[in-house]
mmCIF file of C-alpha atoms and ligand atoms in Angstrom:
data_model
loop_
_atom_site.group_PDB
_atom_site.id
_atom_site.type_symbol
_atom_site.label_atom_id
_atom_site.label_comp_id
_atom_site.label_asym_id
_atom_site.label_seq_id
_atom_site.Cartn_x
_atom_site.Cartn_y
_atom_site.Cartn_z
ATOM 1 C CA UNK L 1 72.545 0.885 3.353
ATOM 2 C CA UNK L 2 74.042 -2.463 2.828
ATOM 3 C CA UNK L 3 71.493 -4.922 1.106
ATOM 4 C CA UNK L 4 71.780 -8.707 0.007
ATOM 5 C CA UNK L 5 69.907 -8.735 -2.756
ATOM 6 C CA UNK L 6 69.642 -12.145 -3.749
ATOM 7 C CA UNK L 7 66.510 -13.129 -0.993
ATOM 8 C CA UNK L 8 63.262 -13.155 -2.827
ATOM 9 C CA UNK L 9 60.315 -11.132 -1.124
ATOM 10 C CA UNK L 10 56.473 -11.050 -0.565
ATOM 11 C CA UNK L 11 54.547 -7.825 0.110
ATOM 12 C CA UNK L 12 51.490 -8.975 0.992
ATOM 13 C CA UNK L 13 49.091 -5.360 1.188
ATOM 14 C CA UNK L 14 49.444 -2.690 -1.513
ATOM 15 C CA UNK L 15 48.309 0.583 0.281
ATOM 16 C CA UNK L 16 50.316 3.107 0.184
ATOM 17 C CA UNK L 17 52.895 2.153 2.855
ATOM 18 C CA UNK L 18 52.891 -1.528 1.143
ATOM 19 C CA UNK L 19 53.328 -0.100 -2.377
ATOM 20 C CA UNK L 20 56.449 1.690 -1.234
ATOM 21 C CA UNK L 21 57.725 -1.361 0.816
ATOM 22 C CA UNK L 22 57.782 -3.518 -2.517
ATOM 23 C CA UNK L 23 59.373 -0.452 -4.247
ATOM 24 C CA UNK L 24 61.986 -0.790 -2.574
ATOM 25 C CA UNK L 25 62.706 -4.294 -2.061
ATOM 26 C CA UNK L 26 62.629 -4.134 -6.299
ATOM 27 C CA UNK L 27 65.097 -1.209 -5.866
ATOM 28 C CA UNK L 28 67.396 -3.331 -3.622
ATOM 29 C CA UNK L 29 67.287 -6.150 -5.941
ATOM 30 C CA UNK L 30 65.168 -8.667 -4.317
ATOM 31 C CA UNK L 31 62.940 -11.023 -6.521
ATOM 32 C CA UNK L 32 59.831 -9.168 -5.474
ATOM 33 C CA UNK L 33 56.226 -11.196 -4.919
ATOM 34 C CA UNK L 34 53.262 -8.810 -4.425
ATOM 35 C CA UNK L 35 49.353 -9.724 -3.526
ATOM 36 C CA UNK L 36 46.542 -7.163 -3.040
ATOM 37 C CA UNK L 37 42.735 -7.095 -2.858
ATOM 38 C CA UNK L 38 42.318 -4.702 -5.511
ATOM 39 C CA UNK L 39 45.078 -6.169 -8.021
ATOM 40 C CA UNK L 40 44.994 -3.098 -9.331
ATOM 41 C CA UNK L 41 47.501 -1.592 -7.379
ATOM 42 C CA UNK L 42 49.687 -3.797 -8.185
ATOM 43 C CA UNK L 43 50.397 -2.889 -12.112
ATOM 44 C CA UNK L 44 52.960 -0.403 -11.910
ATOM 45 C CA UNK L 45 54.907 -2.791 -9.236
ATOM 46 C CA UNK L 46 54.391 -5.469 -11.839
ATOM 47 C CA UNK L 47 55.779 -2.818 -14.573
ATOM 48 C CA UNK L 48 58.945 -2.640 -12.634
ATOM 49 C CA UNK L 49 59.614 -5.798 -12.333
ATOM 50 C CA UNK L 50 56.964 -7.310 -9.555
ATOM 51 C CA UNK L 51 55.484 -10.797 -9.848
ATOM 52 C CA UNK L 52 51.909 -10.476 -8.868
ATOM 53 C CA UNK L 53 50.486 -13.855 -7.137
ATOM 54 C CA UNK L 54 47.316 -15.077 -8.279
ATOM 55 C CA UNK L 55 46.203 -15.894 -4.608
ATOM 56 C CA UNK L 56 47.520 -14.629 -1.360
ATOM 57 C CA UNK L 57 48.507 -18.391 -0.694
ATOM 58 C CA UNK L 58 50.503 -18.167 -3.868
ATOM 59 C CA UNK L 59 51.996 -15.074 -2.497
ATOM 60 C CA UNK L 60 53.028 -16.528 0.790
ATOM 61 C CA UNK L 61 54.766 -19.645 -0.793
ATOM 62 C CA UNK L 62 56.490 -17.474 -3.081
ATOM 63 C CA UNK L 63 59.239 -16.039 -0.832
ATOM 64 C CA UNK L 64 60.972 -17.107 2.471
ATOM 65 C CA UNK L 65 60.250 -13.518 3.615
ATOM 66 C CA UNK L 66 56.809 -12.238 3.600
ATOM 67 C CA UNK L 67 55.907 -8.679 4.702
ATOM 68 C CA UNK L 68 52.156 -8.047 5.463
ATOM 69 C CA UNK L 69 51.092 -4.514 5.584
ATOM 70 C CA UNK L 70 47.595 -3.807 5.839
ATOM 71 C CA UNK L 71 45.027 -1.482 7.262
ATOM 72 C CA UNK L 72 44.950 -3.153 10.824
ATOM 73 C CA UNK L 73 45.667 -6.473 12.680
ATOM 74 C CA UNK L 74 41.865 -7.618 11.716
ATOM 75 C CA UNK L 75 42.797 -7.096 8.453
ATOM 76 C CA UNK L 76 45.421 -9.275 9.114
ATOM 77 C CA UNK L 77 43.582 -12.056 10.522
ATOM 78 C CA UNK L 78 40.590 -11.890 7.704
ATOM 79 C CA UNK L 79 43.098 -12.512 5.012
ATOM 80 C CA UNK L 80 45.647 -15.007 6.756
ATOM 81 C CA UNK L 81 42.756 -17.130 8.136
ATOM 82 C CA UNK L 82 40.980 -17.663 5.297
ATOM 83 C CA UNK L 83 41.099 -21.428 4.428
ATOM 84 C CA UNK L 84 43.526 -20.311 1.560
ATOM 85 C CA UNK L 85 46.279 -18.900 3.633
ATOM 86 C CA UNK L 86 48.898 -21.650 4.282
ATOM 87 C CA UNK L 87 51.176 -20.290 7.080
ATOM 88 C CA UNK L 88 52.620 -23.253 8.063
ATOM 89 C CA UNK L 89 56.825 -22.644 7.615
ATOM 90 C CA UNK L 90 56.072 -19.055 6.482
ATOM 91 C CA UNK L 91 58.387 -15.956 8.064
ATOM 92 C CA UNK L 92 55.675 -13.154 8.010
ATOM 93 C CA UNK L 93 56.806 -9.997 9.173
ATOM 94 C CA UNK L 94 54.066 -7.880 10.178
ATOM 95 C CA UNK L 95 54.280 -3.962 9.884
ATOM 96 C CA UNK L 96 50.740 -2.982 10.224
ATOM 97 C CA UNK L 97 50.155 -0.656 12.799
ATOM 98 C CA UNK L 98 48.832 -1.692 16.543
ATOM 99 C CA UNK L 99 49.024 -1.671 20.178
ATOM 100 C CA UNK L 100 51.709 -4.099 21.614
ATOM 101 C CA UNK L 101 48.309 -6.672 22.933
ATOM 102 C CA UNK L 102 47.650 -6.871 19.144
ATOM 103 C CA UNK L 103 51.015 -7.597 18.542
ATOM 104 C CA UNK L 104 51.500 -10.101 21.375
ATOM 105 C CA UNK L 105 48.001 -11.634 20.404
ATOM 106 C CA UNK L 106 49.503 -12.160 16.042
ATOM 107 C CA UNK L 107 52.373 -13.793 17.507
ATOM 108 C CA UNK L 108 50.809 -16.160 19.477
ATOM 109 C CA UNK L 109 48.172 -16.378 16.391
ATOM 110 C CA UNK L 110 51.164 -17.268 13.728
ATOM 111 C CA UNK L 111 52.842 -19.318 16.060
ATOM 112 C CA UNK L 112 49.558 -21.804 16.808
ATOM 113 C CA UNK L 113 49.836 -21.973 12.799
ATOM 114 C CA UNK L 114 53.352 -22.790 12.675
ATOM 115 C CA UNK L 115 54.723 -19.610 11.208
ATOM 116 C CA UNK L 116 57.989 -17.756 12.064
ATOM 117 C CA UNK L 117 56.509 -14.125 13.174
ATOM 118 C CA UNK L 118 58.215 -10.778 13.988
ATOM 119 C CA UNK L 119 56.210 -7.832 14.511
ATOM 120 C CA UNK L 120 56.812 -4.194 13.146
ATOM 121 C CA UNK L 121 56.242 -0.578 13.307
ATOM 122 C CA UNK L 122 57.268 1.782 11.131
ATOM 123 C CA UNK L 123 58.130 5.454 11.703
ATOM 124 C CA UNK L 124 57.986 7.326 8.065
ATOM 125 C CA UNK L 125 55.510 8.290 5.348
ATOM 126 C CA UNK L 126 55.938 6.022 2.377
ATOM 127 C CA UNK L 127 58.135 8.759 0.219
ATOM 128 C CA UNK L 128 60.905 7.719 2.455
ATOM 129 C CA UNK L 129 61.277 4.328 2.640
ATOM 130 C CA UNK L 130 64.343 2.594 0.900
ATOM 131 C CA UNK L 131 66.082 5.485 2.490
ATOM 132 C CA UNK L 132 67.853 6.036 5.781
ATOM 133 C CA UNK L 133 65.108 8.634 7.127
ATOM 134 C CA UNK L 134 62.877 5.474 7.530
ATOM 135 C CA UNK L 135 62.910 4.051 11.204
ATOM 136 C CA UNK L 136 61.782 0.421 11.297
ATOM 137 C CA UNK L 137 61.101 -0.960 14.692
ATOM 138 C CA UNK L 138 61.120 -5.110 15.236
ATOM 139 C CA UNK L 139 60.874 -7.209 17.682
ATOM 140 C CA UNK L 140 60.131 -10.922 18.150
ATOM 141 C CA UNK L 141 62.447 -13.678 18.104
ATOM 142 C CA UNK L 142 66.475 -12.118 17.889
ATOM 143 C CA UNK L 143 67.798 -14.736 15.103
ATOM 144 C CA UNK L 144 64.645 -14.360 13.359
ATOM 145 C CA UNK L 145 65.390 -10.108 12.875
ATOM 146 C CA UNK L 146 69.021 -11.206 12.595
ATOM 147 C CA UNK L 147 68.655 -13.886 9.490
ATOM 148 C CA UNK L 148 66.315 -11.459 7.836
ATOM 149 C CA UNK L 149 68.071 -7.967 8.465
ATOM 150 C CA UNK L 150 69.793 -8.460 5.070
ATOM 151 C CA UNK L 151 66.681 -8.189 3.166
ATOM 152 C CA UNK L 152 64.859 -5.855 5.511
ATOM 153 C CA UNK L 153 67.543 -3.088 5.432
ATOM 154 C CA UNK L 154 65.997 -2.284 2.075
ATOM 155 C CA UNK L 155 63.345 -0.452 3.920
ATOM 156 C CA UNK L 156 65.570 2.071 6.136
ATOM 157 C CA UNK L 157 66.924 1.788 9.086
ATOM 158 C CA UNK L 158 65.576 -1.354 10.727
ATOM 159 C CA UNK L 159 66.316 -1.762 14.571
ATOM 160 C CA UNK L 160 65.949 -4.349 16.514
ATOM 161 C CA UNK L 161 64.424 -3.506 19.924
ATOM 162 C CA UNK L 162 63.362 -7.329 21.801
ATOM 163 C CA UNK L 163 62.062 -10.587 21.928
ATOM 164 C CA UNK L 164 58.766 -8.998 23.076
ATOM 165 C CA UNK L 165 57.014 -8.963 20.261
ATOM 166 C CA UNK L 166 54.781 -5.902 21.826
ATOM 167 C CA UNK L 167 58.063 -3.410 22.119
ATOM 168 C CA UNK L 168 57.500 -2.392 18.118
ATOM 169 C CA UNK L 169 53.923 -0.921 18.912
ATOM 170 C CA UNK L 170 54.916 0.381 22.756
ATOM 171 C CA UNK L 171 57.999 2.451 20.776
ATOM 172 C CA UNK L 172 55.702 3.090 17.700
ATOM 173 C CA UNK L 173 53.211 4.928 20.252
ATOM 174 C CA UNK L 174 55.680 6.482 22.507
ATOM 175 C CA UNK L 175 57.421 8.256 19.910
ATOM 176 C CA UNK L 176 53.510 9.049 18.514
ATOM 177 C CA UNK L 177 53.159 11.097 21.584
ATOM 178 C CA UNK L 178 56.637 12.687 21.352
ATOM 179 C CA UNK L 179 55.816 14.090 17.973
ATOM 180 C CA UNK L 180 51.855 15.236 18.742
ATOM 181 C CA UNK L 181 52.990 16.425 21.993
ATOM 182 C CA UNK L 182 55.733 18.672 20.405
ATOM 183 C CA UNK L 183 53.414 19.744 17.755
ATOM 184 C CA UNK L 184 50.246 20.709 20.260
ATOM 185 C CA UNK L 185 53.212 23.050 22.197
ATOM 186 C CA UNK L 186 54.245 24.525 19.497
ATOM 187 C CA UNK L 187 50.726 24.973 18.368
ATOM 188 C CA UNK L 188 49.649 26.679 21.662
ATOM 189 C CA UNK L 189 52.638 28.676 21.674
ATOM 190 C CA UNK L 190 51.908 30.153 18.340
ATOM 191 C CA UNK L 191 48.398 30.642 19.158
ATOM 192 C CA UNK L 192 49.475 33.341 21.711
ATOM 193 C CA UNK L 193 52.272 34.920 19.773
ATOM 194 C CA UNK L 194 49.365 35.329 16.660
ATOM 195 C CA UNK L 195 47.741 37.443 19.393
ATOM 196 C CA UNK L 196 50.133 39.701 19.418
ATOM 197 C CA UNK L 197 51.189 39.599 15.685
ATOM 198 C CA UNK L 198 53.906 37.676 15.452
ATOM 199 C CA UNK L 199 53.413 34.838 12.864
ATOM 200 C CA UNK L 200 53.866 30.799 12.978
ATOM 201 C CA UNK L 201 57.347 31.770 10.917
ATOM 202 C CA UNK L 202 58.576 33.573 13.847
ATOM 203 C CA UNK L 203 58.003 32.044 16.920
ATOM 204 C CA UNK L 204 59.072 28.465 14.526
ATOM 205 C CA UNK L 205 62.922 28.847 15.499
ATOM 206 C CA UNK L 206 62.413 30.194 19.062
ATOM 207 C CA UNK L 207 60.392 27.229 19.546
ATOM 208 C CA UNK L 208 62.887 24.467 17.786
ATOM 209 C CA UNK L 209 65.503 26.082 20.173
ATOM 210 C CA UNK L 210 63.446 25.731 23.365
ATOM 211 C CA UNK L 211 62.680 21.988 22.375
ATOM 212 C CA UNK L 212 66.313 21.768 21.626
ATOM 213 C CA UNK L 213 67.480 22.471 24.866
ATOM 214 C CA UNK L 214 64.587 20.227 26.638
ATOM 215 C CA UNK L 215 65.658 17.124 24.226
ATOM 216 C CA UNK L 216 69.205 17.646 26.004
ATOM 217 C CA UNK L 217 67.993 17.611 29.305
ATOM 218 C CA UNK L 218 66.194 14.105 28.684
ATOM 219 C CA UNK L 219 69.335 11.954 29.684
ATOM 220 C CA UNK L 220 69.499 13.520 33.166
ATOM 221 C CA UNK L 221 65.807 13.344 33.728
ATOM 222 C CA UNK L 222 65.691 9.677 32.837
ATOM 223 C CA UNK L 223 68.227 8.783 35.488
ATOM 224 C CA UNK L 224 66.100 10.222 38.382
ATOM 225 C CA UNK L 225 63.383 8.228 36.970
ATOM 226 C CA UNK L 226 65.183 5.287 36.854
ATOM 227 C CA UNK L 227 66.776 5.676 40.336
ATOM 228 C CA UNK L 228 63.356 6.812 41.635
ATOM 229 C CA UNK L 229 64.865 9.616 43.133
ATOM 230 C CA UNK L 230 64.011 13.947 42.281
ATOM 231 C CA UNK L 231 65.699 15.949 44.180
ATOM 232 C CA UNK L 232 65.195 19.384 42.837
ATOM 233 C CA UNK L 233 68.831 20.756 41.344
ATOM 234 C CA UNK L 234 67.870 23.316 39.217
ATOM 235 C CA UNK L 235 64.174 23.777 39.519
ATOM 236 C CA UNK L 236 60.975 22.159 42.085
ATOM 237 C CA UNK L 237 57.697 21.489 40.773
ATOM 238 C CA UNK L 238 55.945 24.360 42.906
ATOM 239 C CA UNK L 239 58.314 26.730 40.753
ATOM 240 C CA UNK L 240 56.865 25.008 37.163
ATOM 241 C CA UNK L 241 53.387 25.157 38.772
ATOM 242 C CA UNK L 242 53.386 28.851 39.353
ATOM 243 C CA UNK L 243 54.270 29.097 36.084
ATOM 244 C CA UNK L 244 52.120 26.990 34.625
ATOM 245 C CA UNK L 245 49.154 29.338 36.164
ATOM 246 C CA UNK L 246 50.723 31.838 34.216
ATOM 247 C CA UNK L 247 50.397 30.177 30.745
ATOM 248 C CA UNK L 248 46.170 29.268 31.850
ATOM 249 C CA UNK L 249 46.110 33.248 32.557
ATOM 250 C CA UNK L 250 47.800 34.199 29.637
ATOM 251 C CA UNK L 251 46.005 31.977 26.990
ATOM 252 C CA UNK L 252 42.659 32.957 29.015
ATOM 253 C CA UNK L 253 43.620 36.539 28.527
ATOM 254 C CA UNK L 254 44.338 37.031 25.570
ATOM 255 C CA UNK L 255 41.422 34.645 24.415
ATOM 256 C CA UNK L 256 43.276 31.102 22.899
ATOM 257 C CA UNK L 257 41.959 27.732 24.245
ATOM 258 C CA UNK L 258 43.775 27.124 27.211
ATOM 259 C CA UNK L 259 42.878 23.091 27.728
ATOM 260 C CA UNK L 260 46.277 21.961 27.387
ATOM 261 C CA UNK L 261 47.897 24.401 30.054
ATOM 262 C CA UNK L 262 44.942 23.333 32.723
ATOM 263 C CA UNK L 263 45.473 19.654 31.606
ATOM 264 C CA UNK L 264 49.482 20.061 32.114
ATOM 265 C CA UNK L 265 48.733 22.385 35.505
ATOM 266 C CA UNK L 266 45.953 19.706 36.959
ATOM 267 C CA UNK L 267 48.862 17.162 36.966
ATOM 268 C CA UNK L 268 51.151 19.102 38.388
ATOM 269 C CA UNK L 269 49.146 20.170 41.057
ATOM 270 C CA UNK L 270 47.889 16.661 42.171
ATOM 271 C CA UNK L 271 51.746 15.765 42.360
ATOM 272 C CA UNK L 272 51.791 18.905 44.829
ATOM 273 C CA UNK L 273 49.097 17.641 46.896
ATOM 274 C CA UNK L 274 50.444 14.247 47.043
ATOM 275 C CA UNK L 275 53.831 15.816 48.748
ATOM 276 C CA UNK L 276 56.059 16.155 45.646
ATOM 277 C CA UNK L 277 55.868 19.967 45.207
ATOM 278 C CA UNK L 278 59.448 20.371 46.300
ATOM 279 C CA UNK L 279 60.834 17.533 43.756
ATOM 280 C CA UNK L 280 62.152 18.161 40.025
ATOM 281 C CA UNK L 281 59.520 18.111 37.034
ATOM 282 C CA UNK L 282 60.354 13.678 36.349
ATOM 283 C CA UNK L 283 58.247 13.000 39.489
ATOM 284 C CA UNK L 284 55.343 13.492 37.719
ATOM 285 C CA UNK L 285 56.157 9.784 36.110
ATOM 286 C CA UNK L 286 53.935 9.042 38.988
ATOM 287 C CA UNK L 287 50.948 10.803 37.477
ATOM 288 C CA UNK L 288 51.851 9.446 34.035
ATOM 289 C CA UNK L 289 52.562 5.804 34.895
ATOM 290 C CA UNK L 290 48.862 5.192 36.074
ATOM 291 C CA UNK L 291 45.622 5.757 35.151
ATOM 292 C CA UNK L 292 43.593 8.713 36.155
ATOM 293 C CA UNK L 293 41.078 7.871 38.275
HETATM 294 N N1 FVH H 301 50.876 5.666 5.203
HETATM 295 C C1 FVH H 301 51.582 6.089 6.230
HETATM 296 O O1 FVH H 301 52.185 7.136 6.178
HETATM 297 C C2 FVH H 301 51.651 5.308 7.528
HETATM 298 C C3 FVH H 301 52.988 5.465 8.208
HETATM 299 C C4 FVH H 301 53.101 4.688 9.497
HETATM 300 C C5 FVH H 301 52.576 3.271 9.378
HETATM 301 N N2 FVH H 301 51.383 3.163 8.622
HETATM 302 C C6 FVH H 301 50.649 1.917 8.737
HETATM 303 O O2 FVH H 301 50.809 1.079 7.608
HETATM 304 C C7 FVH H 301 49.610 0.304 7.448
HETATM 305 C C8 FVH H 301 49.100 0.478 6.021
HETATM 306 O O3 FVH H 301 48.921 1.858 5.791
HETATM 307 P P1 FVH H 301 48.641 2.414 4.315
HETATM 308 O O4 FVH H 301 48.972 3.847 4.345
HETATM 309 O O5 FVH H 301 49.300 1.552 3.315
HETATM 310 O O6 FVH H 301 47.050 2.218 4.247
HETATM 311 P P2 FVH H 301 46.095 2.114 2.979
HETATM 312 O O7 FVH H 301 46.656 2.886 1.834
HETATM 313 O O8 FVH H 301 44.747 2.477 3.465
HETATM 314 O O9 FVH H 301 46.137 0.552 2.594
HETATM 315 C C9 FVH H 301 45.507 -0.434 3.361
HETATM 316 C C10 FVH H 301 45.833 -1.793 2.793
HETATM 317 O O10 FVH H 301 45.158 -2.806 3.576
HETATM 318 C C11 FVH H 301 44.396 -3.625 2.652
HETATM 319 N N3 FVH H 301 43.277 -4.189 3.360
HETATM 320 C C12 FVH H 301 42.473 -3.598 4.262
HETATM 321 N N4 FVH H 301 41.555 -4.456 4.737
HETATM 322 C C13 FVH H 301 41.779 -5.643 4.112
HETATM 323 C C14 FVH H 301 41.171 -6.926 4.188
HETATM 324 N N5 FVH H 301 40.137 -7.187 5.016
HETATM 325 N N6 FVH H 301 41.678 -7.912 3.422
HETATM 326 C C15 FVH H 301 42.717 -7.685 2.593
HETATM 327 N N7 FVH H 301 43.359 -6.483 2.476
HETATM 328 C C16 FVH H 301 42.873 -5.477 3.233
HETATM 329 C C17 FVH H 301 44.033 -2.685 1.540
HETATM 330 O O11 FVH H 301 43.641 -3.432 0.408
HETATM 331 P P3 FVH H 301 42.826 -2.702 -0.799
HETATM 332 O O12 FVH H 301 41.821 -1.773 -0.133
HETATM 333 O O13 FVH H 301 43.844 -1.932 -1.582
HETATM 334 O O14 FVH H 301 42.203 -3.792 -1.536
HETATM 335 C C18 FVH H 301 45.369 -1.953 1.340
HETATM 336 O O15 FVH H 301 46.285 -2.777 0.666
HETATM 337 C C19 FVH H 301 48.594 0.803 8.480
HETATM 338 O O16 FVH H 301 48.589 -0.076 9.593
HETATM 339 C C20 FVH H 301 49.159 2.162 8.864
HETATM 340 O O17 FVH H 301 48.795 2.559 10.172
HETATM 341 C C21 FVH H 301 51.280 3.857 7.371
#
């Protein structure tokens, strides 16, 4: 990663995630200011090189770049509205995690107090930030990102996804459900094959093929959705749904919890009854793009 290291820093939150953020900003190079309730968690920081602010207004006059990381967005709002808090010129870039309202709401929040605001998410577990493994979402105002990218590419790999300052949390929780629905299949899948004897071990490459080959058929899919139009090429929905009974059966069977192959079937089948049984498996973006009633 290319850094600029000369841009001094704030890490304003010292939690795990925050602790590795100021880690490594120090790493990169950057004068490094850190605050935290319990100061505490700030001495080994401090050991390597950290300047701990007495006060979090301290903190946020320190730098020209302050990162807030903190348990959630009313964490956010107890510390920076405390009388102390002077935002006023500040460039806070917010990582905690939220929806996209929360994120839409800080923006308008910093903004009323005259601060420079992008919003964040990030996709890693503290080990891996400073290195490329760690995805960084942004968005909020594109020069903003763009005069602050230097410093931020200490974190990972920082992308830039909109002015919308909600499009960090909306990717943050779309790729959530990526990741727990890949890991509840997987789950089921071993659930049945422990039936029969065959361990987690086993089915695990089977199953990283099969998701594999689904991942590549995600570019195709995506165009009907976009064109709003399914026609079946290689497979109709009536064909999945049939086998989707087959999964219920099976897991009932054989005696594993069969919730998520009902749940997967029900919205299949209401797709059927609403005249899309003969359309490929993307129509269901129907189903998912509104709430069930
Ligand atoms: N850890 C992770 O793997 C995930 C990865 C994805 C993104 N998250 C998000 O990052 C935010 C912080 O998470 P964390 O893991 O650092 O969380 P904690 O270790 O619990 O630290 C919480 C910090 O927030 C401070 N804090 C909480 N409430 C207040 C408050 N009212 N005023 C001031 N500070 C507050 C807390 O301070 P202290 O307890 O140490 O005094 C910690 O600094 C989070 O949004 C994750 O979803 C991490």
């Amino acid at each position: 990663m290319n850094h600029r290291t000369d841009t001094s820093v704030t890490v304003i939150g010292l939690g795990l995630m925050g602790q590795a953020l100021a880690g490594a900003f120090l790493k990169a190079g950057h004068p490094t200011t850190v605050w935290n309730r319990t100061a505490s968690k700030a001495d080994h920081l401090v050991a390597a090189g950290a300047r701990l602010a007495p006060t979090v207004g301290d903190a946020l006059k320190a730098s020209s770049l302050t990162i807030i990381c903190l348990t959630d967005y009313q964490a956010v709002y107890e510390l920076l509205g405390a009388g102390e808090a002077e935002l006023d010129g500040t460039m806070l870039v917010n990582l905690t995690s939220g929806t996209s309202a929360q994120a839409r709401q800080a923006a308008r929040w910093a903004a009323q107090r005259g601060a420079r605001y992008l919003d964040g998410a990030i996709m890693a577990v503290p080990p891996a930030i400073g290195t490329a493994e760690a995805v960084i979402l942004h968005s909020g105002p594109q020069a903003d990102f763009e005069e602050h990218k230097p410093a931020l590419d200490a974190l990972g790999t920082v992308t830039y996804l909109g002015a919308d300052h909600g499009l960090a949390s909306l990717y943050d929780v779309a790729g959530l459900v990526m990741m727990w629905s890949i890991l509840n299949a997987w789950l089921q899948g071993t659930a049945l094959l422990r039936t029969a004897g065959v361990d987690a071990a086993t089915y695990a490459p089977f199953a990283r093929q099969v998701a594999a080959v689904v991942a590549g058929w995600l570019p195709g899919y995506a165009e009907q959705i976009d064109s709003g139009s399914f026609p079946a090429e290689v497979s109709a929905l009536e064909t999945d749904a049939r086998a989707m009974e087959h999964l219920i059966e099976e897991s009932e069977a054989v005696g594993v919890n069969a919730e998520l192959p009902r749940l997967i079937k029900a919205m299949a089948d209401r797709a059927i009854a609403a005249g899309h049984g003969g359309e490929q498996y993307p129509v269901l973006i129907g189903e998912f793009g509104r709430p069930h009633a």
